[in-house]
Coordinates of C-alpha atoms in Angstrom, one line a residue:
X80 CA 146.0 88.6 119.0
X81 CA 142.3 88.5 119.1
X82 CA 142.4 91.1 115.8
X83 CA 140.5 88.2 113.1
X84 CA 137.9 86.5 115.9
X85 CA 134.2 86.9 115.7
X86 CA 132.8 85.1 118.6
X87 CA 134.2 85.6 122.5
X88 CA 131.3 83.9 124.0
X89 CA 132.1 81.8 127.1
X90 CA 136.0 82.9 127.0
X91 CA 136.1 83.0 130.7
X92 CA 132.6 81.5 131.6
X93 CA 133.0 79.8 135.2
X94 CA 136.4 80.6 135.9
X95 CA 135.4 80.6 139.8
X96 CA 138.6 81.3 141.0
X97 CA 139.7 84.4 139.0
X98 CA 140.2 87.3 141.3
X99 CA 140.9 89.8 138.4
X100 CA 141.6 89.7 134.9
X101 CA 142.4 92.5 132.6
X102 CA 141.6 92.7 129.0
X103 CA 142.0 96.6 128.9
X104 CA 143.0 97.1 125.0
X105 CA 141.9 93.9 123.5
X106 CA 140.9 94.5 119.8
X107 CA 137.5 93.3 118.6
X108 CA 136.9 94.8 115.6
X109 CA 135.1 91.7 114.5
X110 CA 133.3 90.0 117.7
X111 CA 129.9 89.9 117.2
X112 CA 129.2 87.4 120.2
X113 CA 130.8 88.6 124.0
X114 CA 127.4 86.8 125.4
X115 CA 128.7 84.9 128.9
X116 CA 132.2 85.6 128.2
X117 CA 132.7 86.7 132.2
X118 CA 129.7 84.3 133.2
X119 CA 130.3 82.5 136.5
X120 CA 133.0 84.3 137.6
X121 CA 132.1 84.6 141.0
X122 CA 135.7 85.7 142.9
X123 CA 135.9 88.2 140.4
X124 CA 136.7 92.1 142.3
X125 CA 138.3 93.7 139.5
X126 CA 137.6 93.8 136.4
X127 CA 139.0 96.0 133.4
X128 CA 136.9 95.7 130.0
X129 CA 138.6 99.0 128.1
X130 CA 137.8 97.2 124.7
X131 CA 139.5 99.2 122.1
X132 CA 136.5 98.1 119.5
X133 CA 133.3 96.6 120.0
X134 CA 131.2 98.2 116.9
X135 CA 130.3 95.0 115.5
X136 CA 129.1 93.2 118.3
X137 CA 125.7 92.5 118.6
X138 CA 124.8 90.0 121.7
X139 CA 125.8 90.7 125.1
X140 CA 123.8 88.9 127.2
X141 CA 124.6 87.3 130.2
X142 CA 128.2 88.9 130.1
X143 CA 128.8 89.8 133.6
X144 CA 125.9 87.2 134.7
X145 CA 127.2 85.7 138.1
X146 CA 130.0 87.7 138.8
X147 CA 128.6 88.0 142.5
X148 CA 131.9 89.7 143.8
X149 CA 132.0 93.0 141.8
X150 CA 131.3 95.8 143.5
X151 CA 131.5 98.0 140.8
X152 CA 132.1 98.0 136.7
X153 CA 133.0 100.6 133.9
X154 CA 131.6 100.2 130.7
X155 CA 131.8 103.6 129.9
X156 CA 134.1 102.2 126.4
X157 CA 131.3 99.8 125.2
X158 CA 130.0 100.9 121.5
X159 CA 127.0 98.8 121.9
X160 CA 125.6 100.6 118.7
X161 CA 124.4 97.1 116.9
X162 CA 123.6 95.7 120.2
X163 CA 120.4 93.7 120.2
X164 CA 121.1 91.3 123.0
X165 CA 121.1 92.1 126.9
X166 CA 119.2 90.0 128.5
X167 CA 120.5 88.6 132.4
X168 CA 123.9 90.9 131.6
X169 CA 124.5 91.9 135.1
X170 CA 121.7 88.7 136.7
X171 CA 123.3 87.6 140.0
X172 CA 125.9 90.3 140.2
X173 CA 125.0 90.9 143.9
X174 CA 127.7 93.0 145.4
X175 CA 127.1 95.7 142.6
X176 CA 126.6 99.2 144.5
X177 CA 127.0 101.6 141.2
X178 CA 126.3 101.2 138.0
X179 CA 126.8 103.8 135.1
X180 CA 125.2 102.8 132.3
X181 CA 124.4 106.5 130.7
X182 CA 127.2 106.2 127.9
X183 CA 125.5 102.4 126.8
X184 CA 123.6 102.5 123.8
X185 CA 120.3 100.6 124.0
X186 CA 118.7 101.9 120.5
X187 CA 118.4 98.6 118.9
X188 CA 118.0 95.9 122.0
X189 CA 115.1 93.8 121.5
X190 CA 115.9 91.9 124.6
X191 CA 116.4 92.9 128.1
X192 CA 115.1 90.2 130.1
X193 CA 116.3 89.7 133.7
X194 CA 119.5 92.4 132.9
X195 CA 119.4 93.2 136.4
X196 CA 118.0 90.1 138.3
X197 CA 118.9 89.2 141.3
X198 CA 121.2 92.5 142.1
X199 CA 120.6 91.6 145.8
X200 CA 122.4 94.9 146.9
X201 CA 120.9 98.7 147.0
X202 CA 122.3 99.3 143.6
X203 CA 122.1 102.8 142.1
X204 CA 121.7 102.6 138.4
X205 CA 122.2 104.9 135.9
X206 CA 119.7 104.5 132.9
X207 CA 119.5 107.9 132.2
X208 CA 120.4 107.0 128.7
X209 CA 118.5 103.8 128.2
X210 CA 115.9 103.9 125.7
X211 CA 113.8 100.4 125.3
X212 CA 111.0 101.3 123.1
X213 CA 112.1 98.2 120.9
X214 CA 111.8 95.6 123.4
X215 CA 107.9 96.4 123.8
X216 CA 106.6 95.2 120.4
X217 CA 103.3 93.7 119.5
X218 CA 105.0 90.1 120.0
X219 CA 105.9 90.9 123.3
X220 CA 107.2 92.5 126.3
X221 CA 110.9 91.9 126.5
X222 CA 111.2 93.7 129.9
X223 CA 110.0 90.7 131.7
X224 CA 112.0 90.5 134.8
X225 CA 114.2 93.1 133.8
X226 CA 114.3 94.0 137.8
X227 CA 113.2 90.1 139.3
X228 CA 114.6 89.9 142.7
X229 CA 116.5 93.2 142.5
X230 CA 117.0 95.0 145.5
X231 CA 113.7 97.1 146.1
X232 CA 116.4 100.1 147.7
X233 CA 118.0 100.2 144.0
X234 CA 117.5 103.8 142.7
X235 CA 116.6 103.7 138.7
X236 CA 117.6 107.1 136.8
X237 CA 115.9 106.8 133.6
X238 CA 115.8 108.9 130.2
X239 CA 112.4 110.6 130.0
X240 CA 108.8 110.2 131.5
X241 CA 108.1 107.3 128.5
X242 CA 111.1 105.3 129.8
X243 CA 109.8 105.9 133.3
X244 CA 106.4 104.6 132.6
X245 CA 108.0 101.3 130.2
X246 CA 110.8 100.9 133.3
X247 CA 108.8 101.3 136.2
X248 CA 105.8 98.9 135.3
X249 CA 108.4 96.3 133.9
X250 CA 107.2 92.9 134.6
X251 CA 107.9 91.0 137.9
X252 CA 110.0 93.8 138.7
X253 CA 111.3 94.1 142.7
X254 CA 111.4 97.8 142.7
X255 CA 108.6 100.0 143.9
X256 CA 107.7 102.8 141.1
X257 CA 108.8 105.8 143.1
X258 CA 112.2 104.4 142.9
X259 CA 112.1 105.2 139.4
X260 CA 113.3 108.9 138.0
X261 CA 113.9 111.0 135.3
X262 CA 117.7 111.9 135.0
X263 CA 120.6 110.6 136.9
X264 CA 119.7 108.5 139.9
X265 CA 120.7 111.4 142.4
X266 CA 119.5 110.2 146.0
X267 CA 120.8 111.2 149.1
X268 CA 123.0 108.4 150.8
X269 CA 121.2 108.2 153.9
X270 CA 118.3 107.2 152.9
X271 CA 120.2 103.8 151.5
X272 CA 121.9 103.4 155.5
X273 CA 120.5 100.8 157.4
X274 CA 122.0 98.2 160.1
X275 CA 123.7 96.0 157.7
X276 CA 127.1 96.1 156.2
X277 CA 125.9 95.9 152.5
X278 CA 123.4 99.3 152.9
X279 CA 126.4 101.2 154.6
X280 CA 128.6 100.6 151.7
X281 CA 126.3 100.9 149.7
X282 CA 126.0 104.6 150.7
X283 CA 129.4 105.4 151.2
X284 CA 129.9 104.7 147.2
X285 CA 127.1 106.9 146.8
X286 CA 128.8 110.0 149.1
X287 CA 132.2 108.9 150.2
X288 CA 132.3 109.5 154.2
X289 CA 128.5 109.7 155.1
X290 CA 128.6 106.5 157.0
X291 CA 131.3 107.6 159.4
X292 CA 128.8 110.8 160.0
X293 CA 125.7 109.1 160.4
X294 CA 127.4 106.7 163.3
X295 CA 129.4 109.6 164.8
X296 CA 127.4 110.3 167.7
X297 CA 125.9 113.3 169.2
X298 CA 124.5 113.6 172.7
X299 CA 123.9 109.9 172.7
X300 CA 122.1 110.0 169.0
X301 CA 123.3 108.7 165.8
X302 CA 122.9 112.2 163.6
X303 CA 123.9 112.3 159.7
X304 CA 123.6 114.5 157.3
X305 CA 120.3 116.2 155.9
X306 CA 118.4 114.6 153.4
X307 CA 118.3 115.6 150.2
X308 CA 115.1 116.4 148.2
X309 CA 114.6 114.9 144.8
X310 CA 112.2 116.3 142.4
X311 CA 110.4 114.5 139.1
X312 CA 113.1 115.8 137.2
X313 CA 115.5 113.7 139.2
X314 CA 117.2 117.2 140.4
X315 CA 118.7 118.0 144.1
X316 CA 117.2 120.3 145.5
X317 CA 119.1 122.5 148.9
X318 CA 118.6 121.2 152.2
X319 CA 115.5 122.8 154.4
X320 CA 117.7 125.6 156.5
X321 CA 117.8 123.8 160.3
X322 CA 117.0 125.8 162.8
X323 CA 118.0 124.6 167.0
X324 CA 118.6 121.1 165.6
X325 CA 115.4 120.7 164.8
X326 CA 114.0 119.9 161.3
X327 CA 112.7 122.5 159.3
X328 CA 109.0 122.1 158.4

């Protein structure tokens, strides 16, 4: 019965060895501190934080931080409302590929610092909702290496052309600014595929299948499917008609 605590920080913080834990349903209605409560654990695949009530909780930072074996994470049942705290939530979580952050709400954060540091795979993230006008203040830029050491193939989808300009020019950040787009972070999955195991799963999370086509060979060359365009407004656009197997121009 976790119905009368206030603080959760550090519940599971280094548990190395935990492969999966589920907390789906735990009652918080008066946690105000979840900050490091999964920190450190590294074995950690799956992961189910369904929390019934987090209204009152205010500091969430370094929460995930270190859990280098998720490949994925739903936070979609977060109230982060009173949140003011963020910073290295998801730092060292290497093995992320997805990330759906559109239903988080960032309206009071002061502090994101290093939220995303060190997410050493191509990690699509969904910002879309993410506003961080209160992290810039006159005292300070609390950005700072929001994106340090994050893979530069990670794909931003942020909330509107102010968000793009405070996100993309984020201190120390790893990812170059055309990475960086208004809406969703819709990209096609071939441009993520490269020789290495991480960038081919990375794209088969994005479109299921795609790296079975790109291998699939074709009069002795690897073939995939078309790339999709992306425009400013972070919308697909249809693929250039292909004429003789030849790329339109």
């Amino acid at each position: 019965d976790t119905s009368s605590a206030t603080d959760r920080g550090g519940m599971f913080k280094n548990c190395a060895s935990l492969i999966s834990l589920d907390v789906f349903s735990s009652d918080l209605p008066k946690v105000t501190n979840v900050s490091s409560m999964f920190s450190g654990c590294s074995s950690l695949t799956s992961l189910d934080v369904s929390f019934s009530d987090t209204s009152k909780v205010t500091n969430i930072s370094d929460m995930f931080s270190g859990c280098s074996s998720l490949t994925s994470l739903d936070v979609s049942s977060f109230d982060t409302s009173g949140v003011t705290y963020t910073g290295n939530m998801f730092s060292g979580c290497s093995s992320l590929l997805s990330l759906d952050l559109s239903s988080v709400d960032t309206s009071r954060v002061t502090s994101m610092r290093k939220m995303f540091a060190n997410c050493s795979s191509p990690v699509s993230l969904d910002l879309s909702s993410f506003t961080t006008a209160q992290a810039i203040t006159q005292w300070g830029n609390d950005l700072e290496a929001m994106f340090l050491n994050t893979n530069p193939a990670c794909i931003v989808g942020c909330r509107d052309a102010d968000e793009l300009g405070r996100l993309s020019t984020s201190p120390s950040s790893s990812i170059p600014a055309e990475n960086f787009r208004v809406g969703k972070p819709v990209v096609s999955a071939l441009a993520l595929l490269g020789s290495d195991a991480v960038s081919l799963a990375a794209a088969s999370a994005i479109q299921p299948g795609v790296a079975e086509k790109a291998s699939s060979p074709v009069g002795g060359d690897t073939v995939g499917e078309p790339e999709v365009a992306i425009d400013p407004a972070g919308d697909t656009e249809e693929p250039a008609p292909n004429d003789g197997g030849e790329k339109a121009h």
